Amino acid sequence: MEKPPSGTASPTATTPPGTPPMDKMEKPPSGTASPAATTPPRTPRSKAHSAFVVPNETPRRARDPAPAGVEQTQLREDIATAMTQEFVYCTSEVFIEHYLPKVGDDLKDKVITSLKGHPAHLKKSTPTGSKLVFTEFQEKPSTTGRSEAVAYRHISLIGEAIKTVVNKQARSIASKKSELAGPLPSRLHVYDCPNRWLSSPVAGCNFKIDACILDGVDHSDGNGDKLESHRVFVPFEFKLSTNESEVKQNRRQLLAACNQIMNGDPRRDFMYGITIEDDRVSLWYFSRNHSAKASSFSLIKHPERFIGVMISLLSASNENLGFNPNIVLYPKKYHDPGYIYRFPGDSAGSSRFFKTTSIVEECRSKRLSGRTTRVWKAVEVANFEGAELVPKVTPKEVIIKDVWIDASADTEKEIQEKVFDSIDKFVEDPEPWRNHPCLAQLKPSHFDAFETLVENKKYRERFLQIREGFQGPRSKSVGEKAWTSTSIFVPARAEPVTVSPTKTQRNQSKYQSTEQSRTKRVEQGPVQFKARAVIHTEFAPKRRCFFMFDDVCTRVSHVPVLGDAVDIIHQASIVLILMFCAGWIHRDISTGNLLAIAENGEGWVLKLADLEYAKAFPPTTQRARGNWKTVRNILFMATELQTDVSQYVKPPQPFSDLAALYTSGDYRTNAVSQEMEDIVHNLQHDLESLWWIGFYLGAIRTGRQASIDWCKDSHIFQDHLDKEPASHRHRLMINSDKKFPQTLLKSFHPDLEEFMDSWSTLQRILHRFYSIRSPAEVTDKSTYAHICGFFIDIFASLERFRDKWGPIPITSGGGESKKRAREDDEVFDDKGVPSGVDQPEDSDAGHSLKRPRVATSTQLQDDEEGGELRDVLKKPSPSRGEPSSTKSRRSGK
């Protein structure tokens, strides 16, 4: 189904009658010059659309989290649609050469010779001919009258015969102590499993696969026990038909299976898959950088090619099959094991090992590419075997963060160090830091909090500091002469799109106009495909990073009472202003990144987390725009950044009496449309995110059903960008009267009257300073002096009524999802969970009861926010039990 770009020579002109549609559509584009390895060729465009536009900021994609409670079989088309834009295609020869582990010709010859000695596997096509064929695949399987399971049963027999020869050769080389590299003894098996349900620690695993390369021997009869997905090294999917709909169904099945496996098993850096439709074999590669599919080849005409593929997969090391060498299962035989992460040291014996104890964050995403952030609670151990580091001493619990970033980007640890260096220089500058223009409107009492932070660099204690870090190697590049297609999984759509790279680089000033940092405007054409308005034509290399934090924190949304949470927001505002004065903005403020620890004598102390998106301010280039849509904090994203056509707020008339903000409410908001790249993420956007968090805590987390319903009905908190400027959410910030709407005011907890009155005043202050700051002044730090003063001062006004609002408990707000993708605090017991959210222990879709829920939690991202709110503001999906083993095989397909 991979059509070559239009405008090339048609590959169908010489195709003989009766050739399956796949043969017509899977040929590479003819007459196309070999492109750079990282940029596959696309459909030729008119000259009017051929100019490059250099992006000054990194475009980012939405993460496409899978909806809670939805099973993987229901998501197959959504997964295919989401991933179409990250696929490239190449010939099978290029795939074998570029993507597969290498196989020596000598080994391949030995295997073929051995298989010829077993006529049940391989034979000459004619008694006197030289061409070889598989004994069971001398004609198309679709013509044999056999069922699918019977028609492809011989694949596993061929695989086992190949493995026998590979192991024999490996033992022979080992016995001779040869210095030449040889195949590795394989403990893998090719296993038929058409009737085995798969299990996974990640919700939604309700399917089967036809066969797989399996880790170890499986003694199950296939009628009861599930096959653990982490044991599947390479999945296979078969179809007898080459009908287009059947072919695409087969491919979507493989794609969804690999998506489930890679989301559920953190050891996977990449993985392979194989689909066979009739006699046509397709090879697949899936990674966090890009995915690739090879053009199909015939199992009948090219048995040697298939044999080479199987040798490659069965003789490869775990690392060459996509398993990260620094992560292992522990314990290995447990059906839902934990993992041990290794942080390699600079010298022998200096590595550190951490055993996971529970999952904090794990996104079940429709896409495979991206950051794929995982956060674990863990304890330090001595080695990969899990031995105690210090006998009979309980180790301290720590946090492990596992993330993929652009290979040329700074790591979070490097960014954190840069932020600290900038703050140190700001404080130590000969010009007194108190004289900074941004601090010009602070009252004398406001400086006390700043003085405390800068003394002896105590501000560093307000950040979640990274104690250990590791960077892995660069991901595999795109295969040479790869091309792109949009009809591999779903029908092509003819829509104009914007083409932009997938870089995650934050310091964009380092990028110049290169082949790896360009975007193109694309005209409407028959093979263009719109997926969230962006097609990514470049696949910048990525690398995997691990980080260790020794503070196990609690999110601001999970501290005991509202007073504690507001203290944390107050501390965050001070730290953000200090960062801003030193030349940085955070750009990812959310409940998952405002963390805290309860310290004796100090109450709850802020730990500001996740500096991955932090950026220097003002921008180093004239038009450093466009990357403000940080997709991780959509729920609390500033209003100027949310809409489809970004807007700076424009005042209807000059306004000079700032004190009147507390009394006037007779203004209205107009907006002036700007180009998307003209919006600069600034300090006020971060402060507005703090405002939304405070509003969320008061409206949702105090457990008041009336205010929860108001937010639900008004769509205030959603897990996607609110593109409508006139929506209730945006009007709440930029088009409200003197106070919140009366229906909202009446819905709040009765003890929140004074709090929400002050919070409404703060909203109007934010709005007014959006209005009076012109686009030309956005990068002038002095224009933020008043908003900083007002923002800090509002907390002093709140203290007058703290006895009323401060003790209000923070609750679950009606229950939260309990899938593996995150965990909840102990304060949220099962009584608050809506029926249908949790799953029985034997269900693949539910929370693993083998993994304990723990009392504290740390930084989460998109899924944490969605997890908290989806169940509060939306009806929970009905639970689905495990498919019955008596159902037909197709029910899981």
Short mmCIF file of N, CA, C and O in Angstrom, two decimals, residues 329-436:
data_model
loop_
_atom_site.label_atom_id
_atom_site.label_comp_id
_atom_site.label_asym_id
_atom_site.label_seq_id
_atom_site.Cartn_x
_atom_site.Cartn_y
_atom_site.Cartn_z
N LEU A 329 14.85 -7.20 33.30
CA LEU A 329 13.70 -7.64 34.08
C LEU A 329 14.15 -8.09 35.46
O LEU A 329 15.21 -8.71 35.62
N TYR A 330 13.31 -7.83 36.46
CA TYR A 330 13.59 -8.37 37.79
C TYR A 330 12.28 -8.49 38.56
O TYR A 330 11.57 -7.49 38.72
N PRO A 331 11.95 -9.66 39.10
CA PRO A 331 12.59 -10.95 38.78
C PRO A 331 12.22 -11.40 37.39
O PRO A 331 11.13 -11.09 36.90
N LYS A 332 13.08 -12.14 36.75
CA LYS A 332 12.93 -12.43 35.33
C LYS A 332 11.71 -13.29 35.02
O LYS A 332 11.13 -13.19 33.94
N LYS A 333 11.32 -14.18 35.92
CA LYS A 333 10.25 -15.12 35.61
C LYS A 333 8.89 -14.67 36.12
O LYS A 333 7.91 -15.36 35.94
N TYR A 334 8.82 -13.54 36.74
CA TYR A 334 7.55 -13.04 37.26
C TYR A 334 6.70 -12.54 36.10
O TYR A 334 7.20 -11.88 35.19
N HIS A 335 5.40 -12.82 36.12
CA HIS A 335 4.56 -12.47 34.98
C HIS A 335 4.39 -10.97 34.81
O HIS A 335 4.09 -10.49 33.73
N ASP A 336 4.56 -10.20 35.89
CA ASP A 336 4.50 -8.74 35.80
C ASP A 336 5.70 -8.18 36.55
O ASP A 336 5.58 -7.60 37.62
N PRO A 337 6.90 -8.35 35.98
CA PRO A 337 8.12 -8.04 36.74
C PRO A 337 8.38 -6.54 36.81
O PRO A 337 7.83 -5.75 36.06
N GLY A 338 9.26 -6.21 37.74
CA GLY A 338 9.82 -4.87 37.75
C GLY A 338 11.07 -4.85 36.90
O GLY A 338 11.35 -5.79 36.12
N TYR A 339 11.85 -3.82 37.05
CA TYR A 339 13.05 -3.65 36.21
C TYR A 339 14.18 -3.11 37.05
O TYR A 339 13.97 -2.47 38.09
N ILE A 340 15.39 -3.37 36.61
CA ILE A 340 16.58 -2.78 37.22
C ILE A 340 17.26 -1.91 36.18
O ILE A 340 17.58 -2.38 35.08
N TYR A 341 17.46 -0.65 36.52
CA TYR A 341 18.15 0.31 35.66
C TYR A 341 19.61 0.42 36.10
O TYR A 341 19.88 0.51 37.31
N ARG A 342 20.49 0.46 35.14
CA ARG A 342 21.90 0.68 35.43
C ARG A 342 22.30 2.07 34.94
O ARG A 342 22.04 2.44 33.79
N PHE A 343 22.97 2.82 35.80
CA PHE A 343 23.60 4.07 35.42
C PHE A 343 25.10 3.79 35.28
O PHE A 343 25.80 3.71 36.30
N PRO A 344 25.58 3.58 34.06
CA PRO A 344 26.99 3.23 33.89
C PRO A 344 27.91 4.33 34.44
O PRO A 344 27.68 5.52 34.22
N GLY A 345 28.93 3.91 35.15
CA GLY A 345 29.90 4.86 35.69
C GLY A 345 31.03 5.12 34.71
O GLY A 345 31.11 4.52 33.64
N ASP A 346 31.90 6.03 35.09
CA ASP A 346 33.03 6.37 34.24
C ASP A 346 34.15 5.34 34.30
O ASP A 346 35.02 5.32 33.44
N SER A 347 34.12 4.49 35.29
CA SER A 347 35.17 3.48 35.43
C SER A 347 34.55 2.16 35.85
O SER A 347 33.38 2.10 36.26
N ALA A 348 35.33 1.10 35.75
CA ALA A 348 34.85 -0.23 36.11
C ALA A 348 34.44 -0.26 37.59
O ALA A 348 35.16 0.24 38.45
N GLY A 349 33.29 -0.83 37.83
CA GLY A 349 32.82 -0.95 39.20
C GLY A 349 32.13 0.29 39.75
O GLY A 349 31.72 0.30 40.91
N SER A 350 31.98 1.33 38.91
CA SER A 350 31.37 2.56 39.41
C SER A 350 29.91 2.71 39.01
O SER A 350 29.30 3.73 39.30
N SER A 351 29.38 1.71 38.34
CA SER A 351 27.97 1.79 37.93
C SER A 351 27.06 1.71 39.16
O SER A 351 27.40 1.09 40.17
N ARG A 352 25.87 2.33 39.03
CA ARG A 352 24.87 2.24 40.08
C ARG A 352 23.62 1.58 39.51
O ARG A 352 23.28 1.76 38.33
N PHE A 353 22.94 0.79 40.34
CA PHE A 353 21.79 0.02 39.90
C PHE A 353 20.58 0.39 40.77
O PHE A 353 20.70 0.51 41.99
N PHE A 354 19.41 0.51 40.13
CA PHE A 354 18.20 0.88 40.84
C PHE A 354 17.06 -0.04 40.41
O PHE A 354 16.76 -0.16 39.22
N LYS A 355 16.44 -0.67 41.40
CA LYS A 355 15.33 -1.59 41.16
C LYS A 355 14.01 -0.84 41.32
O LYS A 355 13.76 -0.22 42.35
N THR A 356 13.16 -0.91 40.29
CA THR A 356 11.88 -0.22 40.36
C THR A 356 10.97 -0.90 41.37
O THR A 356 10.95 -2.13 41.50
N THR A 357 10.22 -0.09 42.10
CA THR A 357 9.26 -0.63 43.07
C THR A 357 7.82 -0.35 42.67
O THR A 357 6.92 -1.08 43.05
N SER A 358 7.59 0.71 41.91
CA SER A 358 6.24 1.01 41.43
C SER A 358 6.34 2.05 40.33
O SER A 358 7.31 2.79 40.24
N ILE A 359 5.32 2.08 39.49
CA ILE A 359 5.29 3.02 38.38
C ILE A 359 4.60 4.30 38.83
O ILE A 359 3.59 4.26 39.52
N VAL A 360 5.16 5.44 38.47
CA VAL A 360 4.56 6.73 38.77
C VAL A 360 3.91 7.31 37.53
O VAL A 360 2.80 7.80 37.56
N GLU A 361 4.62 7.23 36.42
CA GLU A 361 4.09 7.77 35.17
C GLU A 361 4.51 6.91 34.01
O GLU A 361 5.67 6.55 33.86
N GLU A 362 3.55 6.56 33.20
CA GLU A 362 3.84 5.81 31.99
C GLU A 362 2.71 6.06 31.00
O GLU A 362 1.58 5.67 31.23
N CYS A 363 3.01 6.75 29.94
CA CYS A 363 1.97 7.12 28.98
C CYS A 363 1.64 5.97 28.06
O CYS A 363 2.52 5.39 27.44
N ARG A 364 0.36 5.66 27.95
CA ARG A 364 -0.11 4.74 26.94
C ARG A 364 -0.46 5.58 25.72
O ARG A 364 -1.55 6.13 25.61
N SER A 365 0.47 5.72 24.82
CA SER A 365 0.34 6.64 23.70
C SER A 365 0.03 5.89 22.42
O SER A 365 0.45 4.75 22.22
N LYS A 366 -0.70 6.57 21.53
CA LYS A 366 -0.97 5.98 20.22
C LYS A 366 0.28 6.01 19.34
O LYS A 366 0.40 5.22 18.41
N ARG A 367 1.17 6.92 19.62
CA ARG A 367 2.41 7.03 18.85
C ARG A 367 3.53 6.28 19.55
O ARG A 367 3.52 6.11 20.77
N LEU A 368 4.53 5.88 18.78
CA LEU A 368 5.73 5.30 19.38
C LEU A 368 6.84 6.34 19.49
O LEU A 368 7.69 6.25 20.37
N SER A 369 6.87 7.30 18.58
CA SER A 369 7.93 8.30 18.63
C SER A 369 7.64 9.32 19.71
O SER A 369 6.52 9.42 20.21
N GLY A 370 8.65 10.09 20.05
CA GLY A 370 8.48 11.13 21.05
C GLY A 370 9.30 10.87 22.29
O GLY A 370 10.18 10.00 22.31
N ARG A 371 9.01 11.62 23.34
CA ARG A 371 9.79 11.54 24.56
C ARG A 371 9.54 10.24 25.33
O ARG A 371 10.40 9.73 26.02
N THR A 372 8.32 9.74 25.28
CA THR A 372 7.97 8.48 25.92
C THR A 372 8.45 8.45 27.37
O THR A 372 9.10 7.51 27.81
N THR A 373 8.14 9.48 28.10
CA THR A 373 8.64 9.61 29.47
C THR A 373 8.04 8.56 30.38
O THR A 373 6.83 8.35 30.41
N ARG A 374 8.91 7.91 31.15
CA ARG A 374 8.50 7.02 32.22
C ARG A 374 9.12 7.52 33.52
O ARG A 374 10.27 7.96 33.53
N VAL A 375 8.36 7.43 34.59
CA VAL A 375 8.87 7.79 35.92
C VAL A 375 8.56 6.64 36.86
O VAL A 375 7.43 6.15 36.91
N TRP A 376 9.59 6.22 37.60
CA TRP A 376 9.48 5.09 38.51
C TRP A 376 9.90 5.49 39.92
O TRP A 376 10.76 6.36 40.09
N LYS A 377 9.34 4.81 40.89
CA LYS A 377 9.96 4.79 42.21
C LYS A 377 10.88 3.58 42.25
O LYS A 377 10.56 2.53 41.69
N ALA A 378 12.01 3.75 42.90
CA ALA A 378 13.02 2.70 42.87
C ALA A 378 13.86 2.76 44.14
O ALA A 378 13.84 3.74 44.88
N VAL A 379 14.60 1.68 44.36
CA VAL A 379 15.59 1.64 45.44
C VAL A 379 16.91 1.15 44.86
O VAL A 379 16.93 0.39 43.87
N GLU A 380 17.99 1.57 45.44
CA GLU A 380 19.30 1.19 44.91
C GLU A 380 19.65 -0.24 45.33
O GLU A 380 19.41 -0.64 46.48
N VAL A 381 20.19 -0.99 44.40
CA VAL A 381 20.66 -2.36 44.66
C VAL A 381 22.11 -2.47 44.19
O VAL A 381 22.67 -1.54 43.61
N ALA A 382 22.71 -3.63 44.43
CA ALA A 382 24.14 -3.78 44.17
C ALA A 382 24.46 -4.15 42.73
O ALA A 382 25.54 -3.82 42.22
N ASN A 383 23.52 -4.84 42.04
CA ASN A 383 23.82 -5.34 40.70
C ASN A 383 22.53 -5.69 39.98
O ASN A 383 21.44 -5.49 40.50
N PHE A 384 22.68 -6.25 38.78
CA PHE A 384 21.53 -6.66 37.99
C PHE A 384 20.78 -7.83 38.62
O PHE A 384 19.66 -8.14 38.21
N GLU A 385 21.39 -8.52 39.56
CA GLU A 385 20.71 -9.63 40.22
C GLU A 385 19.85 -9.16 41.38
O GLU A 385 19.18 -9.96 42.03
N GLY A 386 19.88 -7.87 41.66
CA GLY A 386 19.02 -7.31 42.70
C GLY A 386 19.53 -7.51 44.10
O GLY A 386 18.77 -7.37 45.07
N ALA A 387 20.82 -7.81 44.27
CA ALA A 387 21.38 -8.01 45.60
C ALA A 387 21.32 -6.72 46.41
O ALA A 387 21.39 -5.61 45.87
N GLU A 388 21.16 -6.87 47.72
CA GLU A 388 21.09 -5.70 48.59
C GLU A 388 22.37 -4.90 48.52
O GLU A 388 23.47 -5.45 48.52
N LEU A 389 22.22 -3.60 48.49
CA LEU A 389 23.39 -2.73 48.46
C LEU A 389 24.11 -2.78 49.80
O LEU A 389 25.34 -2.93 49.86
N VAL A 390 23.34 -2.65 50.87
CA VAL A 390 23.87 -2.80 52.24
C VAL A 390 22.99 -3.82 52.94
O VAL A 390 21.79 -3.57 53.12
N PRO A 391 23.53 -4.97 53.31
CA PRO A 391 22.70 -6.02 53.92
C PRO A 391 21.92 -5.51 55.14
O PRO A 391 22.44 -4.78 55.98
N LYS A 392 20.65 -5.89 55.19
CA LYS A 392 19.76 -5.62 56.32
C LYS A 392 19.52 -4.13 56.57
O LYS A 392 19.13 -3.74 57.66
N VAL A 393 19.76 -3.32 55.56
CA VAL A 393 19.49 -1.89 55.67
C VAL A 393 18.48 -1.53 54.57
O VAL A 393 18.73 -1.75 53.39
N THR A 394 17.35 -0.98 54.99
CA THR A 394 16.33 -0.60 54.01
C THR A 394 16.82 0.58 53.18
O THR A 394 17.15 1.63 53.75
N PRO A 395 16.89 0.42 51.86
CA PRO A 395 17.42 1.52 51.04
C PRO A 395 16.42 2.66 50.92
O PRO A 395 15.20 2.46 51.03
N LYS A 396 16.92 3.85 50.68
CA LYS A 396 16.08 5.03 50.48
C LYS A 396 15.40 4.96 49.13
O LYS A 396 16.01 4.55 48.14
N GLU A 397 14.15 5.36 49.10
CA GLU A 397 13.42 5.36 47.83
C GLU A 397 13.81 6.59 47.02
O GLU A 397 13.96 7.69 47.56
N VAL A 398 13.99 6.39 45.72
CA VAL A 398 14.36 7.47 44.82
C VAL A 398 13.42 7.45 43.62
O VAL A 398 12.57 6.59 43.49
N ILE A 399 13.63 8.42 42.73
CA ILE A 399 12.85 8.52 41.50
C ILE A 399 13.77 8.31 40.31
O ILE A 399 14.85 8.90 40.24
N ILE A 400 13.34 7.48 39.38
CA ILE A 400 14.05 7.29 38.12
C ILE A 400 13.17 7.82 36.98
O ILE A 400 12.01 7.45 36.86
N LYS A 401 13.74 8.69 36.19
CA LYS A 401 13.05 9.24 35.04
C LYS A 401 13.74 8.74 33.78
O LYS A 401 14.95 8.85 33.65
N ASP A 402 12.96 8.23 32.84
CA ASP A 402 13.46 7.62 31.62
C ASP A 402 12.80 8.35 30.45
O ASP A 402 11.57 8.34 30.32
N VAL A 403 13.60 9.00 29.59
CA VAL A 403 13.02 9.87 28.56
C VAL A 403 13.87 9.83 27.30
O VAL A 403 15.09 9.64 27.36
N TRP A 404 13.23 10.01 26.16
CA TRP A 404 13.92 10.14 24.86
C TRP A 404 13.95 11.62 24.48
O TRP A 404 12.93 12.30 24.56
N ILE A 405 15.11 12.10 24.05
CA ILE A 405 15.23 13.49 23.63
C ILE A 405 15.97 13.54 22.30
O ILE A 405 16.56 12.56 21.85
N ASP A 406 15.93 14.71 21.67
CA ASP A 406 16.70 14.91 20.45
C ASP A 406 18.18 14.74 20.75
O ASP A 406 18.68 15.21 21.79
N ALA A 407 18.89 14.07 19.86
CA ALA A 407 20.30 13.75 20.12
C ALA A 407 21.16 14.99 20.28
O ALA A 407 22.18 14.95 20.97
N SER A 408 20.78 16.10 19.65
CA SER A 408 21.57 17.31 19.74
C SER A 408 21.07 18.27 20.81
O SER A 408 21.61 19.36 20.97
N ALA A 409 20.04 17.87 21.54
CA ALA A 409 19.47 18.75 22.56
C ALA A 409 20.23 18.62 23.87
O ALA A 409 20.86 17.61 24.16
N ASP A 410 20.14 19.67 24.67
CA ASP A 410 20.64 19.58 26.04
C ASP A 410 19.74 18.65 26.83
O ASP A 410 18.52 18.65 26.67
N THR A 411 20.33 17.88 27.72
CA THR A 411 19.53 17.05 28.61
C THR A 411 18.93 17.93 29.70
O THR A 411 19.34 19.07 29.92
N GLU A 412 17.96 17.37 30.40
CA GLU A 412 17.35 18.12 31.50
C GLU A 412 18.39 18.49 32.55
O GLU A 412 18.34 19.57 33.13
N LYS A 413 19.33 17.60 32.79
CA LYS A 413 20.40 17.89 33.76
C LYS A 413 21.26 19.06 33.29
O LYS A 413 21.62 19.94 34.08
N GLU A 414 21.59 19.09 32.01
CA GLU A 414 22.39 20.18 31.47
C GLU A 414 21.62 21.50 31.53
O GLU A 414 22.20 22.56 31.83
N ILE A 415 20.32 21.46 31.24
CA ILE A 415 19.51 22.67 31.31
C ILE A 415 19.44 23.16 32.76
O ILE A 415 19.55 24.37 33.03
N GLN A 416 19.25 22.25 33.69
CA GLN A 416 19.19 22.63 35.08
C GLN A 416 20.48 23.31 35.53
O GLN A 416 20.45 24.34 36.23
N GLU A 417 21.61 22.78 35.09
CA GLU A 417 22.89 23.40 35.44
C GLU A 417 23.02 24.80 34.83
O GLU A 417 23.55 25.71 35.46
N LYS A 418 22.52 24.97 33.60
CA LYS A 418 22.56 26.29 32.97
C LYS A 418 21.68 27.29 33.71
O LYS A 418 22.05 28.46 33.88
N VAL A 419 20.50 26.84 34.15
CA VAL A 419 19.62 27.72 34.91
C VAL A 419 20.29 28.15 36.20
O VAL A 419 20.28 29.33 36.58
N PHE A 420 20.90 27.20 36.91
CA PHE A 420 21.58 27.52 38.16
C PHE A 420 22.73 28.50 37.92
O PHE A 420 22.92 29.45 38.68
N ASP A 421 23.50 28.26 36.88
CA ASP A 421 24.62 29.18 36.56
C ASP A 421 24.10 30.58 36.29
O ASP A 421 24.69 31.57 36.72
N SER A 422 22.99 30.68 35.56
CA SER A 422 22.44 31.99 35.23
C SER A 422 21.95 32.71 36.48
O SER A 422 22.15 33.94 36.64
N ILE A 423 21.31 31.98 37.39
CA ILE A 423 20.84 32.62 38.63
C ILE A 423 22.04 33.07 39.47
O ILE A 423 22.02 34.17 40.06
N ASP A 424 23.07 32.25 39.54
CA ASP A 424 24.27 32.63 40.29
C ASP A 424 24.88 33.92 39.73
O ASP A 424 25.25 34.83 40.49
N LYS A 425 24.97 34.00 38.41
CA LYS A 425 25.54 35.21 37.79
C LYS A 425 24.65 36.42 38.05
O LYS A 425 25.14 37.54 38.27
N PHE A 426 23.33 36.21 38.02
CA PHE A 426 22.41 37.31 38.28
C PHE A 426 22.59 37.85 39.70
O PHE A 426 22.63 39.06 39.94
N VAL A 427 22.70 36.94 40.66
CA VAL A 427 22.83 37.35 42.06
C VAL A 427 24.19 37.97 42.33
O VAL A 427 24.32 38.94 43.10
N GLU A 428 25.24 37.43 41.70
CA GLU A 428 26.61 37.88 41.97
C GLU A 428 27.04 39.05 41.09
O GLU A 428 28.17 39.54 41.22
N ASP A 429 26.19 39.51 40.22
CA ASP A 429 26.53 40.62 39.33
C ASP A 429 26.84 41.88 40.15
O ASP A 429 26.21 42.12 41.19
N PRO A 430 27.80 42.68 39.70
CA PRO A 430 28.11 43.93 40.42
C PRO A 430 26.90 44.83 40.61
O PRO A 430 26.77 45.52 41.62
N GLU A 431 25.99 44.83 39.64
CA GLU A 431 24.76 45.60 39.78
C GLU A 431 23.83 44.86 40.74
O GLU A 431 23.50 43.69 40.52
N PRO A 432 23.42 45.46 41.84
CA PRO A 432 22.57 44.76 42.82
C PRO A 432 21.34 44.14 42.18
O PRO A 432 20.64 44.80 41.40
N TRP A 433 21.10 42.90 42.50
CA TRP A 433 19.99 42.20 41.88
C TRP A 433 18.64 42.82 42.23
O TRP A 433 17.67 42.72 41.47
N ARG A 434 18.55 43.50 43.38
CA ARG A 434 17.31 44.15 43.76
C ARG A 434 16.90 45.24 42.76
O ARG A 434 15.73 45.63 42.69
N ASN A 435 17.88 45.76 42.01
CA ASN A 435 17.60 46.85 41.07
C ASN A 435 17.13 46.38 39.71
O ASN A 435 16.96 47.19 38.80
N HIS A 436 16.93 45.07 39.56
CA HIS A 436 16.49 44.56 38.26
C HIS A 436 15.14 45.18 37.89
O HIS A 436 14.24 45.29 38.73
#
